[in-house]
PDB file of C-alpha atoms and ligand atoms in Angstrom:
ATOM      1  CA  MET K   5     229.328 129.630 132.391  1.00 93.00           C
ATOM      2  CA  THR K   6     228.446 132.042 129.143  1.00 96.00           C
ATOM      3  CA  GLY K   7     225.353 131.616 126.996  1.00 98.00           C
ATOM      4  CA  ILE K   8     224.338 132.174 124.384  1.00 98.00           C
ATOM      5  CA  PHE K   9     221.285 131.832 121.941  1.00 98.00           C
ATOM      6  CA  PHE K  10     219.318 133.260 118.825  1.00 98.00           C
ATOM      7  CA  SER K  11     215.737 133.579 119.045  1.00 98.00           C
ATOM      8  CA  GLY K  12     213.463 134.846 117.456  1.00 98.00           C
ATOM      9  CA  THR K  13     209.798 135.342 119.683  1.00 97.00           C
ATOM     10  CA  GLY K  14     211.444 134.813 122.451  1.00 97.00           C
ATOM     11  CA  ASN K  15     210.885 131.164 123.093  1.00 98.00           C
ATOM     12  CA  THR K  16     214.680 130.451 123.053  1.00 98.00           C
ATOM     13  CA  ARG K  17     215.618 133.610 125.014  1.00 97.00           C
ATOM     14  CA  PHE K  18     213.091 131.890 128.398  1.00 97.00           C
ATOM     15  CA  CYS K  19     214.599 128.807 127.670  1.00 98.00           C
ATOM     16  CA  ILE K  20     218.872 129.105 128.271  1.00 98.00           C
ATOM     17  CA  SER K  21     217.987 131.944 130.414  1.00 97.00           C
ATOM     18  CA  ARG K  22     216.003 129.383 132.719  1.00 97.00           C
ATOM     19  CA  PHE K  23     219.137 127.064 132.551  1.00 98.00           C
ATOM     20  CA  LEU K  24     221.696 129.040 133.044  1.00 97.00           C
ATOM     21  CA  ALA K  25     220.134 130.705 136.161  1.00 97.00           C
ATOM     22  CA  ALA K  26     219.538 127.191 137.661  1.00 96.00           C
ATOM     23  CA  ILE K  27     223.351 125.295 136.951  1.00 96.00           C
ATOM     24  CA  ASP K  28     225.350 129.039 137.806  1.00 90.00           C
ATOM     25  CA  GLY K  29     224.328 132.828 139.405  1.00 88.00           C
ATOM     26  CA  GLU K  30     226.766 134.421 137.580  1.00 91.00           C
ATOM     27  CA  HIS K  31     226.298 133.282 134.260  1.00 92.00           C
ATOM     28  CA  LYS K  32     226.666 135.426 131.426  1.00 95.00           C
ATOM     29  CA  LEU K  33     224.083 135.300 128.569  1.00 97.00           C
ATOM     30  CA  LEU K  34     224.615 136.922 125.313  1.00 98.00           C
ATOM     31  CA  SER K  35     222.224 136.798 121.618  1.00 98.00           C
ATOM     32  CA  ILE K  36     223.838 136.197 118.904  1.00 98.00           C
ATOM     33  CA  GLU K  37     222.848 139.547 117.309  1.00 98.00           C
ATOM     34  CA  ASP K  38     225.222 141.241 121.110  1.00 97.00           C
ATOM     35  CA  GLY K  39     228.467 142.279 119.188  1.00 95.00           C
ATOM     36  CA  THR K  40     229.936 141.353 122.080  1.00 97.00           C
ATOM     37  CA  ALA K  41     229.048 137.819 121.745  1.00 98.00           C
ATOM     38  CA  VAL K  42     232.169 137.055 119.688  1.00 98.00           C
ATOM     39  CA  SER K  43     234.208 137.821 122.430  1.00 97.00           C
ATOM     40  CA  ALA K  44     232.690 136.385 125.806  1.00 97.00           C
ATOM     41  CA  ILE K  45     232.519 133.229 123.802  1.00 98.00           C
ATOM     42  CA  SER K  46     236.553 133.625 123.712  1.00 97.00           C
ATOM     43  CA  GLU K  47     237.915 133.746 126.560  1.00 95.00           C
ATOM     44  CA  GLU K  48     235.479 130.416 127.731  1.00 95.00           C
ATOM     45  CA  LYS K  49     236.006 127.291 127.630  1.00 96.00           C
ATOM     46  CA  GLU K  50     232.281 125.436 128.243  1.00 97.00           C
ATOM     47  CA  ILE K  51     229.280 127.706 126.470  1.00 97.00           C
ATOM     48  CA  VAL K  52     225.928 126.498 125.831  1.00 98.00           C
ATOM     49  CA  PHE K  53     224.471 127.213 123.031  1.00 98.00           C
ATOM     50  CA  ALA K  54     220.122 128.168 122.149  1.00 98.00           C
ATOM     51  CA  TYR K  55     218.613 127.664 119.319  1.00 98.00           C
ATOM     52  CA  PRO K  56     214.921 127.974 117.994  1.00 98.00           C
ATOM     53  CA  VAL K  57     214.970 124.807 115.383  1.00 98.00           C
ATOM     54  CA  TYR K  58     213.539 125.770 111.782  1.00 97.00           C
ATOM     55  CA  TYR K  59     212.512 122.878 108.997  1.00 96.00           C
ATOM     56  CA  SER K  60     214.533 120.255 111.506  1.00 95.00           C
ATOM     57  CA  ASN K  61     217.676 122.861 110.942  1.00 96.00           C
ATOM     58  CA  LEU K  62     219.643 125.806 111.886  1.00 97.00           C
ATOM     59  CA  PRO K  63     217.722 129.118 111.161  1.00 98.00           C
ATOM     60  CA  LYS K  64     220.400 130.019 108.951  1.00 98.00           C
ATOM     61  CA  ILE K  65     221.836 133.440 111.368  1.00 98.00           C
ATOM     62  CA  VAL K  66     222.786 130.835 113.311  1.00 98.00           C
ATOM     63  CA  ARG K  67     224.350 128.759 111.338  1.00 98.00           C
ATOM     64  CA  ASP K  68     226.241 131.706 109.820  1.00 98.00           C
ATOM     65  CA  PHE K  69     226.854 132.479 112.584  1.00 98.00           C
ATOM     66  CA  ILE K  70     228.808 129.085 114.003  1.00 98.00           C
ATOM     67  CA  THR K  71     230.526 128.558 109.970  1.00 98.00           C
ATOM     68  CA  ASP K  72     231.600 132.975 110.348  1.00 98.00           C
ATOM     69  CA  ASN K  73     233.803 132.184 113.241  1.00 98.00           C
ATOM     70  CA  ARG K  74     234.663 128.605 112.407  1.00 98.00           C
ATOM     71  CA  ASP K  75     237.672 129.923 114.806  1.00 97.00           C
ATOM     72  CA  LEU K  76     236.502 130.203 117.557  1.00 97.00           C
ATOM     73  CA  TRP K  77     235.075 127.178 118.224  1.00 98.00           C
ATOM     74  CA  ARG K  78     238.001 124.736 118.488  1.00 98.00           C
ATOM     75  CA  GLY K  79     239.339 123.123 121.915  1.00 97.00           C
ATOM     76  CA  LYS K  80     235.644 124.273 123.376  1.00 98.00           C
ATOM     77  CA  ARG K  81     232.840 122.772 125.350  1.00 98.00           C
ATOM     78  CA  ILE K  82     229.747 123.107 124.463  1.00 98.00           C
ATOM     79  CA  PHE K  83     225.915 122.303 125.503  1.00 98.00           C
ATOM     80  CA  VAL K  84     223.546 122.429 123.356  1.00 98.00           C
ATOM     81  CA  ILE K  85     219.742 123.497 123.876  1.00 98.00           C
ATOM     82  CA  ALA K  86     217.045 123.126 120.900  1.00 98.00           C
ATOM     83  CA  THR K  87     213.229 124.776 120.861  1.00 98.00           C
ATOM     84  CA  MET K  88     211.013 123.697 118.619  1.00 98.00           C
ATOM     85  CA  GLY K  89     207.090 123.442 118.355  1.00 96.00           C
ATOM     86  CA  ALA K  90     206.811 120.762 117.905  1.00 93.00           C
ATOM     87  CA  PHE K  91     209.453 117.897 115.930  1.00 93.00           C
ATOM     88  CA  SER K  92     213.248 118.240 115.574  1.00 94.00           C
ATOM     89  CA  GLY K  93     214.922 114.800 115.231  1.00 95.00           C
ATOM     90  CA  ASP K  94     218.346 116.043 116.290  1.00 97.00           C
ATOM     91  CA  GLY K  95     217.099 119.650 116.775  1.00 97.00           C
ATOM     92  CA  ALA K  96     220.444 120.059 118.917  1.00 98.00           C
ATOM     93  CA  GLY K  97     222.818 117.705 116.469  1.00 98.00           C
ATOM     94  CA  VAL K  98     222.322 119.836 113.305  1.00 98.00           C
ATOM     95  CA  SER K  99     224.758 122.017 114.849  1.00 98.00           C
ATOM     96  CA  ALA K 100     226.704 119.760 117.062  1.00 98.00           C
ATOM     97  CA  ARG K 101     227.779 118.080 114.028  1.00 98.00           C
ATOM     98  CA  LEU K 102     229.165 121.314 112.938  1.00 98.00           C
ATOM     99  CA  PHE K 103     230.708 122.783 115.992  1.00 98.00           C
ATOM    100  CA  LYS K 104     232.143 119.034 115.946  1.00 98.00           C
ATOM    101  CA  LYS K 105     234.592 119.549 112.660  1.00 98.00           C
ATOM    102  CA  PHE K 106     235.382 122.871 113.904  1.00 98.00           C
ATOM    103  CA  GLY K 107     236.970 121.348 117.130  1.00 98.00           C
ATOM    104  CA  ALA K 108     234.998 121.698 119.436  1.00 98.00           C
ATOM    105  CA  GLU K 109     233.407 118.852 121.654  1.00 98.00           C
ATOM    106  CA  ILE K 110     229.459 118.401 123.032  1.00 98.00           C
ATOM    107  CA  ILE K 111     229.240 117.762 125.767  1.00 98.00           C
ATOM    108  CA  GLY K 112     225.218 116.745 126.184  1.00 98.00           C
ATOM    109  CA  GLY K 113     221.880 118.590 124.257  1.00 98.00           C
ATOM    110  CA  LEU K 114     218.873 119.683 125.201  1.00 98.00           C
ATOM    111  CA  HIS K 115     215.939 119.500 123.606  1.00 98.00           C
ATOM    112  CA  LEU K 116     212.429 121.857 124.506  1.00 98.00           C
ATOM    113  CA  LYS K 117     208.936 121.672 123.306  1.00 98.00           C
ATOM    114  CA  MET K 118     207.905 125.725 122.885  1.00 97.00           C
ATOM    115  CA  PRO K 119     204.718 127.022 121.740  1.00 96.00           C
ATOM    116  CA  ASP K 120     204.962 127.164 117.693  1.00 96.00           C
ATOM    117  CA  CYS K 121     205.750 130.657 116.304  1.00 96.00           C
ATOM    118  CA  ILE K 122     204.587 130.343 113.345  1.00 97.00           C
ATOM    119  CA  GLY K 123     201.614 132.589 113.246  1.00 96.00           C
ATOM    120  CA  ASP K 124     200.098 132.196 109.354  1.00 96.00           C
ATOM    121  CA  VAL K 125     199.265 129.163 109.062  1.00 95.00           C
ATOM    122  CA  LYS K 126     196.898 127.301 110.623  1.00 90.00           C
ATOM    123  CA  ALA K 127     198.294 123.253 111.365  1.00 83.00           C
ATOM    124  CA  LEU K 128     199.674 123.356 115.455  1.00 76.00           C
ATOM    125  CA  LYS K 129     197.542 126.495 116.090  1.00 84.00           C
ATOM    126  CA  LYS K 130     197.137 126.066 120.258  1.00 90.00           C
ATOM    127  CA  SER K 131     195.181 127.929 123.134  1.00 91.00           C
ATOM    128  CA  PRO K 132     197.239 130.404 124.745  1.00 91.00           C
ATOM    129  CA  ASP K 133     196.254 127.978 127.883  1.00 93.00           C
ATOM    130  CA  GLU K 134     197.803 125.720 125.858  1.00 94.00           C
ATOM    131  CA  ASN K 135     200.471 127.293 125.313  1.00 94.00           C
ATOM    132  CA  ARG K 136     201.156 127.857 128.893  1.00 94.00           C
ATOM    133  CA  LYS K 137     201.009 124.472 129.495  1.00 95.00           C
ATOM    134  CA  ILE K 138     203.801 123.988 126.792  1.00 96.00           C
ATOM    135  CA  ILE K 139     205.484 126.795 128.392  1.00 96.00           C
ATOM    136  CA  ALA K 140     205.026 125.267 132.478  1.00 96.00           C
ATOM    137  CA  ALA K 141     206.321 121.163 130.428  1.00 97.00           C
ATOM    138  CA  ALA K 142     209.329 122.954 129.435  1.00 98.00           C
ATOM    139  CA  ALA K 143     210.359 124.200 132.321  1.00 97.00           C
ATOM    140  CA  GLU K 144     210.084 121.711 134.689  1.00 98.00           C
ATOM    141  CA  LYS K 145     212.504 120.120 131.753  1.00 98.00           C
ATOM    142  CA  ILE K 146     214.728 122.325 132.056  1.00 98.00           C
ATOM    143  CA  ASP K 147     214.369 122.129 136.330  1.00 98.00           C
ATOM    144  CA  SER K 148     216.135 119.345 136.183  1.00 97.00           C
ATOM    145  CA  ALA K 149     217.807 118.714 133.272  1.00 98.00           C
ATOM    146  CA  ALA K 150     219.927 121.486 134.943  1.00 97.00           C
ATOM    147  CA  LYS K 151     219.941 119.405 138.555  1.00 97.00           C
ATOM    148  CA  LYS K 152     221.084 116.745 136.337  1.00 97.00           C
ATOM    149  CA  PHE K 153     223.812 118.903 134.131  1.00 96.00           C
ATOM    150  CA  SER K 154     225.261 120.049 138.145  1.00 95.00           C
ATOM    151  CA  ASP K 155     225.371 116.405 138.888  1.00 96.00           C
ATOM    152  CA  GLY K 156     227.416 115.927 136.101  1.00 95.00           C
ATOM    153  CA  LYS K 157     225.084 113.104 134.417  1.00 94.00           C
ATOM    154  CA  LEU K 158     224.140 115.509 131.114  1.00 96.00           C
ATOM    155  CA  SER K 159     221.704 115.033 128.490  1.00 95.00           C
ATOM    156  CA  ARG K 160     221.922 113.849 124.877  1.00 97.00           C
ATOM    157  CA  GLU K 161     218.856 114.285 123.528  1.00 98.00           C
ATOM    158  CA  GLY K 162     219.107 115.169 119.806  1.00 97.00           C
ATOM    159  CA  LEU K 163     222.964 113.984 119.169  1.00 98.00           C
ATOM    160  CA  ASN K 164     223.099 110.461 118.416  1.00 96.00           C
ATOM    161  CA  VAL K 165     222.275 108.330 114.909  1.00 96.00           C
ATOM    162  CA  PHE K 166     218.499 107.764 116.028  1.00 96.00           C
ATOM    163  CA  TYR K 167     217.925 111.351 116.109  1.00 96.00           C
ATOM    164  CA  HIS K 168     219.464 111.737 113.312  1.00 96.00           C
ATOM    165  CA  LEU K 169     217.927 109.404 111.290  1.00 96.00           C
ATOM    166  CA  ALA K 170     214.946 111.273 112.546  1.00 93.00           C
ATOM    167  CA  GLY K 171     215.406 114.637 111.645  1.00 94.00           C
ATOM    168  CA  LEU K 172     216.847 113.250 107.897  1.00 94.00           C
ATOM    169  CA  PHE K 173     213.654 111.513 106.867  1.00 94.00           C
ATOM    170  CA  GLY K 174     211.093 113.516 109.532  1.00 92.00           C
ATOM    171  CA  GLN K 175     211.791 117.045 107.566  1.00 91.00           C
ATOM    172  CA  ARG K 176     215.124 117.345 106.824  1.00 91.00           C
ATOM    173  CA  LEU K 177     215.071 115.687 103.523  1.00 90.00           C
ATOM    174  CA  TYR K 178     212.016 117.204 102.078  1.00 91.00           C
ATOM    175  CA  PHE K 179     212.662 120.234 103.454  1.00 91.00           C
ATOM    176  CA  SER K 180     216.525 120.579 103.026  1.00 80.00           C
ATOM    177  CA  GLY K 181     216.113 124.538 100.900  1.00 87.00           C
ATOM    178  CA  LYS K 182     213.834 125.723 102.831  1.00 92.00           C
ATOM    179  CA  THR K 183     217.053 127.133 105.371  1.00 94.00           C
ATOM    180  CA  LYS K 184     219.313 126.715 103.006  1.00 93.00           C
ATOM    181  CA  HIS K 185     219.420 130.371 101.350  1.00 96.00           C
ATOM    182  CA  TYR K 186     217.858 133.666 103.613  1.00 98.00           C
ATOM    183  CA  THR K 187     214.579 134.066 101.436  1.00 97.00           C
ATOM    184  CA  LYS K 188     212.404 137.155 100.220  1.00 96.00           C
ATOM    185  CA  ASN K 189     210.545 137.759 103.155  1.00 97.00           C
ATOM    186  CA  PRO K 190     208.639 139.413 104.791  1.00 98.00           C
ATOM    187  CA  LYS K 191     205.892 140.137 103.029  1.00 98.00           C
ATOM    188  CA  ILE K 192     204.219 143.743 104.151  1.00 98.00           C
ATOM    189  CA  SER K 193     201.312 145.262 103.278  1.00 97.00           C
ATOM    190  CA  SER K 194     201.612 148.977 101.718  1.00 96.00           C
ATOM    191  CA  GLU K 195     197.791 149.155 103.140  1.00 97.00           C
ATOM    192  CA  LYS K 196     198.379 147.617 106.566  1.00 98.00           C
ATOM    193  CA  CYS K 197     201.722 149.313 107.579  1.00 98.00           C
ATOM    194  CA  VAL K 198     201.812 152.993 108.821  1.00 98.00           C
ATOM    195  CA  GLY K 199     205.866 152.857 108.780  1.00 98.00           C
ATOM    196  CA  CYS K 200     206.410 152.628 112.848  1.00 98.00           C
ATOM    197  CA  GLY K 201     209.581 151.390 111.863  1.00 97.00           C
ATOM    198  CA  ASN K 202     209.524 148.479 114.536  1.00 97.00           C
ATOM    199  CA  CYS K 203     209.813 146.245 112.179  1.00 98.00           C
ATOM    200  CA  GLU K 204     213.312 147.782 111.125  1.00 98.00           C
ATOM    201  CA  LYS K 205     214.524 148.845 114.882  1.00 98.00           C
ATOM    202  CA  LEU K 206     213.776 144.397 115.642  1.00 98.00           C
ATOM    203  CA  CYS K 207     215.151 142.776 112.687  1.00 98.00           C
ATOM    204  CA  PRO K 208     218.062 140.678 114.164  1.00 98.00           C
ATOM    205  CA  MET K 209     219.199 140.786 110.232  1.00 98.00           C
ATOM    206  CA  LYS K 210     218.988 144.325 108.909  1.00 98.00           C
ATOM    207  CA  ASN K 211     216.477 143.252 105.643  1.00 98.00           C
ATOM    208  CA  ILE K 212     214.194 145.909 105.981  1.00 98.00           C
ATOM    209  CA  HIS K 213     213.547 149.279 106.333  1.00 98.00           C
ATOM    210  CA  ILE K 214     211.290 152.735 105.559  1.00 97.00           C
ATOM    211  CA  SER K 215     210.837 153.707 102.761  1.00 97.00           C
ATOM    212  CA  ASP K 216     208.580 156.825 102.122  1.00 96.00           C
ATOM    213  CA  GLY K 217     206.295 156.122 104.890  1.00 97.00           C
ATOM    214  CA  LYS K 218     206.291 152.506 104.481  1.00 98.00           C
ATOM    215  CA  ALA K 219     208.229 149.357 105.592  1.00 98.00           C
ATOM    216  CA  VAL K 220     210.244 147.969 102.660  1.00 98.00           C
ATOM    217  CA  SER K 221     211.698 144.420 103.179  1.00 97.00           C
ATOM    218  CA  GLY K 222     214.754 142.710 101.362  1.00 97.00           C
ATOM    219  CA  ASP K 223     215.876 139.250 100.209  1.00 97.00           C
ATOM    220  CA  LYS K 224     218.003 137.990 103.276  1.00 98.00           C
ATOM    221  CA  CYS K 225     214.907 137.149 106.011  1.00 98.00           C
ATOM    222  CA  THR K 226     215.403 134.462 108.821  1.00 98.00           C
ATOM    223  CA  MET K 227     212.025 133.727 109.265  1.00 98.00           C
ATOM    224  CA  CYS K 228     212.008 134.076 112.996  1.00 98.00           C
ATOM    225  CA  TYR K 229     208.963 135.113 113.246  1.00 98.00           C
ATOM    226  CA  ARG K 230     209.920 139.007 114.781  1.00 98.00           C
ATOM    227  CA  CYS K 231     209.137 140.734 113.100  1.00 98.00           C
ATOM    228  CA  PHE K 232     205.413 139.279 111.942  1.00 98.00           C
ATOM    229  CA  SER K 233     204.661 139.007 115.964  1.00 97.00           C
ATOM    230  CA  SER K 234     205.507 142.735 117.172  1.00 96.00           C
ATOM    231  CA  CYS K 235     204.054 144.494 114.206  1.00 98.00           C
ATOM    232  CA  PRO K 236     201.349 146.496 115.596  1.00 97.00           C
ATOM    233  CA  GLN K 237     198.521 146.468 112.613  1.00 98.00           C
ATOM    234  CA  LYS K 238     199.401 143.456 111.671  1.00 98.00           C
ATOM    235  CA  ALA K 239     200.855 144.058 108.522  1.00 98.00           C
ATOM    236  CA  ILE K 240     203.636 140.933 108.161  1.00 98.00           C
ATOM    237  CA  THR K 241     203.467 137.982 106.489  1.00 98.00           C
ATOM    238  CA  ILE K 242     205.972 135.626 106.162  1.00 98.00           C
ATOM    239  CA  ILE K 243     204.916 131.254 105.483  1.00 96.00           C
ATOM    240  CA  GLY K 244     201.759 132.212 104.920  1.00 96.00           C
ATOM    241  CA  LYS K 245     199.095 134.997 103.639  1.00 95.00           C
ATOM    242  CA  GLU K 246     196.903 136.298 106.851  1.00 95.00           C
ATOM    243  CA  VAL K 247     198.010 137.289 110.467  1.00 96.00           C
ATOM    244  CA  ILE K 248     196.004 134.441 112.752  1.00 95.00           C
ATOM    245  CA  VAL K 249     198.185 134.332 116.113  1.00 94.00           C
ATOM    246  CA  GLN K 250     201.156 136.970 116.645  1.00 96.00           C
ATOM    247  CA  TYR K 251     203.544 134.877 118.810  1.00 94.00           C
ATOM    248  CA  ASN K 252     205.233 136.012 121.563  1.00 92.00           C
ATOM    249  CA  PHE K 253     206.800 134.575 124.466  1.00 94.00           C
ATOM    250  CA  LYS K 254     206.590 137.890 126.498  1.00 89.00           C
ATOM    251  CA  ASP K 255     202.609 138.115 126.361  1.00 88.00           C
ATOM    252  CA  TYR K 256     203.448 134.380 128.967  1.00 85.00           C
ATOM    253  CA  LEU K 257     205.673 136.261 131.057  1.00 74.00           C
ATOM    254  CA  GLY K 258     204.862 135.544 134.071  1.00 60.00           C
ATOM    255  CA  LYS K 259     201.945 132.662 133.423  1.00 49.00           C
ATOM    256  CA  GLU K 260     204.057 129.932 133.712  1.00 44.00           C
TER     257      GLU K 260
HETATM  258  C1  FMN D 309     210.582 129.341 109.618  1.00 70.01           C
HETATM  259  C2  FMN D 309     210.333 127.671 111.104  1.00 70.01           C
HETATM  260  C3  FMN D 309     210.112 126.432 110.865  1.00 70.01           C
HETATM  261  C4  FMN D 309     209.809 126.030 112.372  1.00 70.01           C
HETATM  262  N1  FMN D 309     210.389 124.444 111.559  1.00 70.01           N
HETATM  263  C5  FMN D 309     210.493 123.722 112.772  1.00 70.01           C
HETATM  264  C6  FMN D 309     210.016 122.185 112.830  1.00 70.01           C
HETATM  265  O1  FMN D 309     210.636 121.757 111.733  1.00 70.01           O
HETATM  266  N2  FMN D 309     209.938 121.130 113.567  1.00 70.01           N
HETATM  267  C7  FMN D 309     209.759 122.134 115.408  1.00 70.01           C
HETATM  268  O2  FMN D 309     208.600 121.573 115.904  1.00 70.01           O
HETATM  269  N3  FMN D 309     209.390 123.592 115.297  1.00 70.01           N
HETATM  270  C8  FMN D 309     209.228 124.274 114.266  1.00 70.01           C
HETATM  271  N4  FMN D 309     209.483 126.082 114.447  1.00 70.01           N
HETATM  272  C9  FMN D 309     208.732 126.593 115.644  1.00 70.01           C
HETATM  273  C10 FMN D 309     210.104 127.193 116.461  1.00 70.01           C
HETATM  274  O3  FMN D 309     211.122 126.403 116.138  1.00 70.01           O
HETATM  275  C11 FMN D 309     209.308 127.234 117.852  1.00 70.01           C
HETATM  276  O4  FMN D 309     208.358 127.797 117.755  1.00 70.01           O
HETATM  277  C12 FMN D 309     210.432 127.913 118.446  1.00 70.01           C
HETATM  278  O5  FMN D 309     210.438 127.868 119.535  1.00 70.01           O
HETATM  279  C13 FMN D 309     210.991 129.538 118.615  1.00 70.01           C
HETATM  280  O6  FMN D 309     211.786 130.017 119.691  1.00 70.01           O
HETATM  281  P1  FMN D 309     212.075 131.122 119.613  1.00 70.01           P
HETATM  282  O7  FMN D 309     210.508 132.088 120.085  1.00 70.01           O
HETATM  283  O8  FMN D 309     212.989 131.414 119.825  1.00 70.01           O
HETATM  284  O9  FMN D 309     212.268 132.252 117.971  1.00 70.01           O
HETATM  285  C14 FMN D 309     209.378 126.635 113.195  1.00 70.01           C
HETATM  286  C15 FMN D 309     209.490 128.177 113.394  1.00 70.01           C
HETATM  287  C16 FMN D 309     210.077 128.313 112.462  1.00 70.01           C
HETATM  288  C17 FMN D 309     209.607 130.230 112.106  1.00 70.01           C
END
């Protein structure tokens, strides 16, 4: 089994690796940022595909990966995992409909509530202990979904018309513009930035570069919060105006 994922701050990577480890000890797991992902997909019939939900929609980088490789999906059997901080409606459905359009069969869907990764907006902020409990609950749900998968009883979260309506009216209609294009982000404080280059190395879009000792961003941000969460100077914001908490799944590793 091959797993393909995108993860800004680590939640989705954790979820898909745990799921795959439980269903197939010999699985392959690749990020869409990995240059070998496309050839790995072309060699497989059945794929687990995972991503975080942004505004009840696909992150632009994920939508582009799916549509740029539209010929890849014909005849594939795809199980979709969507991670989210609170609510997505049809988080799995948003990619499932695209995959189907490109000729894939959707064999199931799984929604996983994980800690919210947006660290510059006050809403939804949880304490580290609460986050650990959220991760523990997700881990339990993953294990149970993996067992069902192995027994041939695949969950179908996010895939039917009721989820679709919930996603559409719950959020997507109001926020449809937010993930349509890449954005002119992140905002980097030139006073705080020391030009360490961390963000430049980590950005999945290669949207940040160091110029005259300072990080400078372009207009191709997919809003994944990886740079935000990894900036040692707390010099970066994206949606909000101040750094409240930098979320990184690895801070919780081994503690869930
Ligand atoms: C730009 C953005 C928009 C988001 N929108 C939603 C949302 O609509 N609903 C939700 O439940 N979580 C939302 N989240 C939270 C993430 O989906 C969640 O924290 C996810 O598990 C992060 O995964 P990652 O660590 O693999 O990047 C959003 C996060 C970002 C960065």
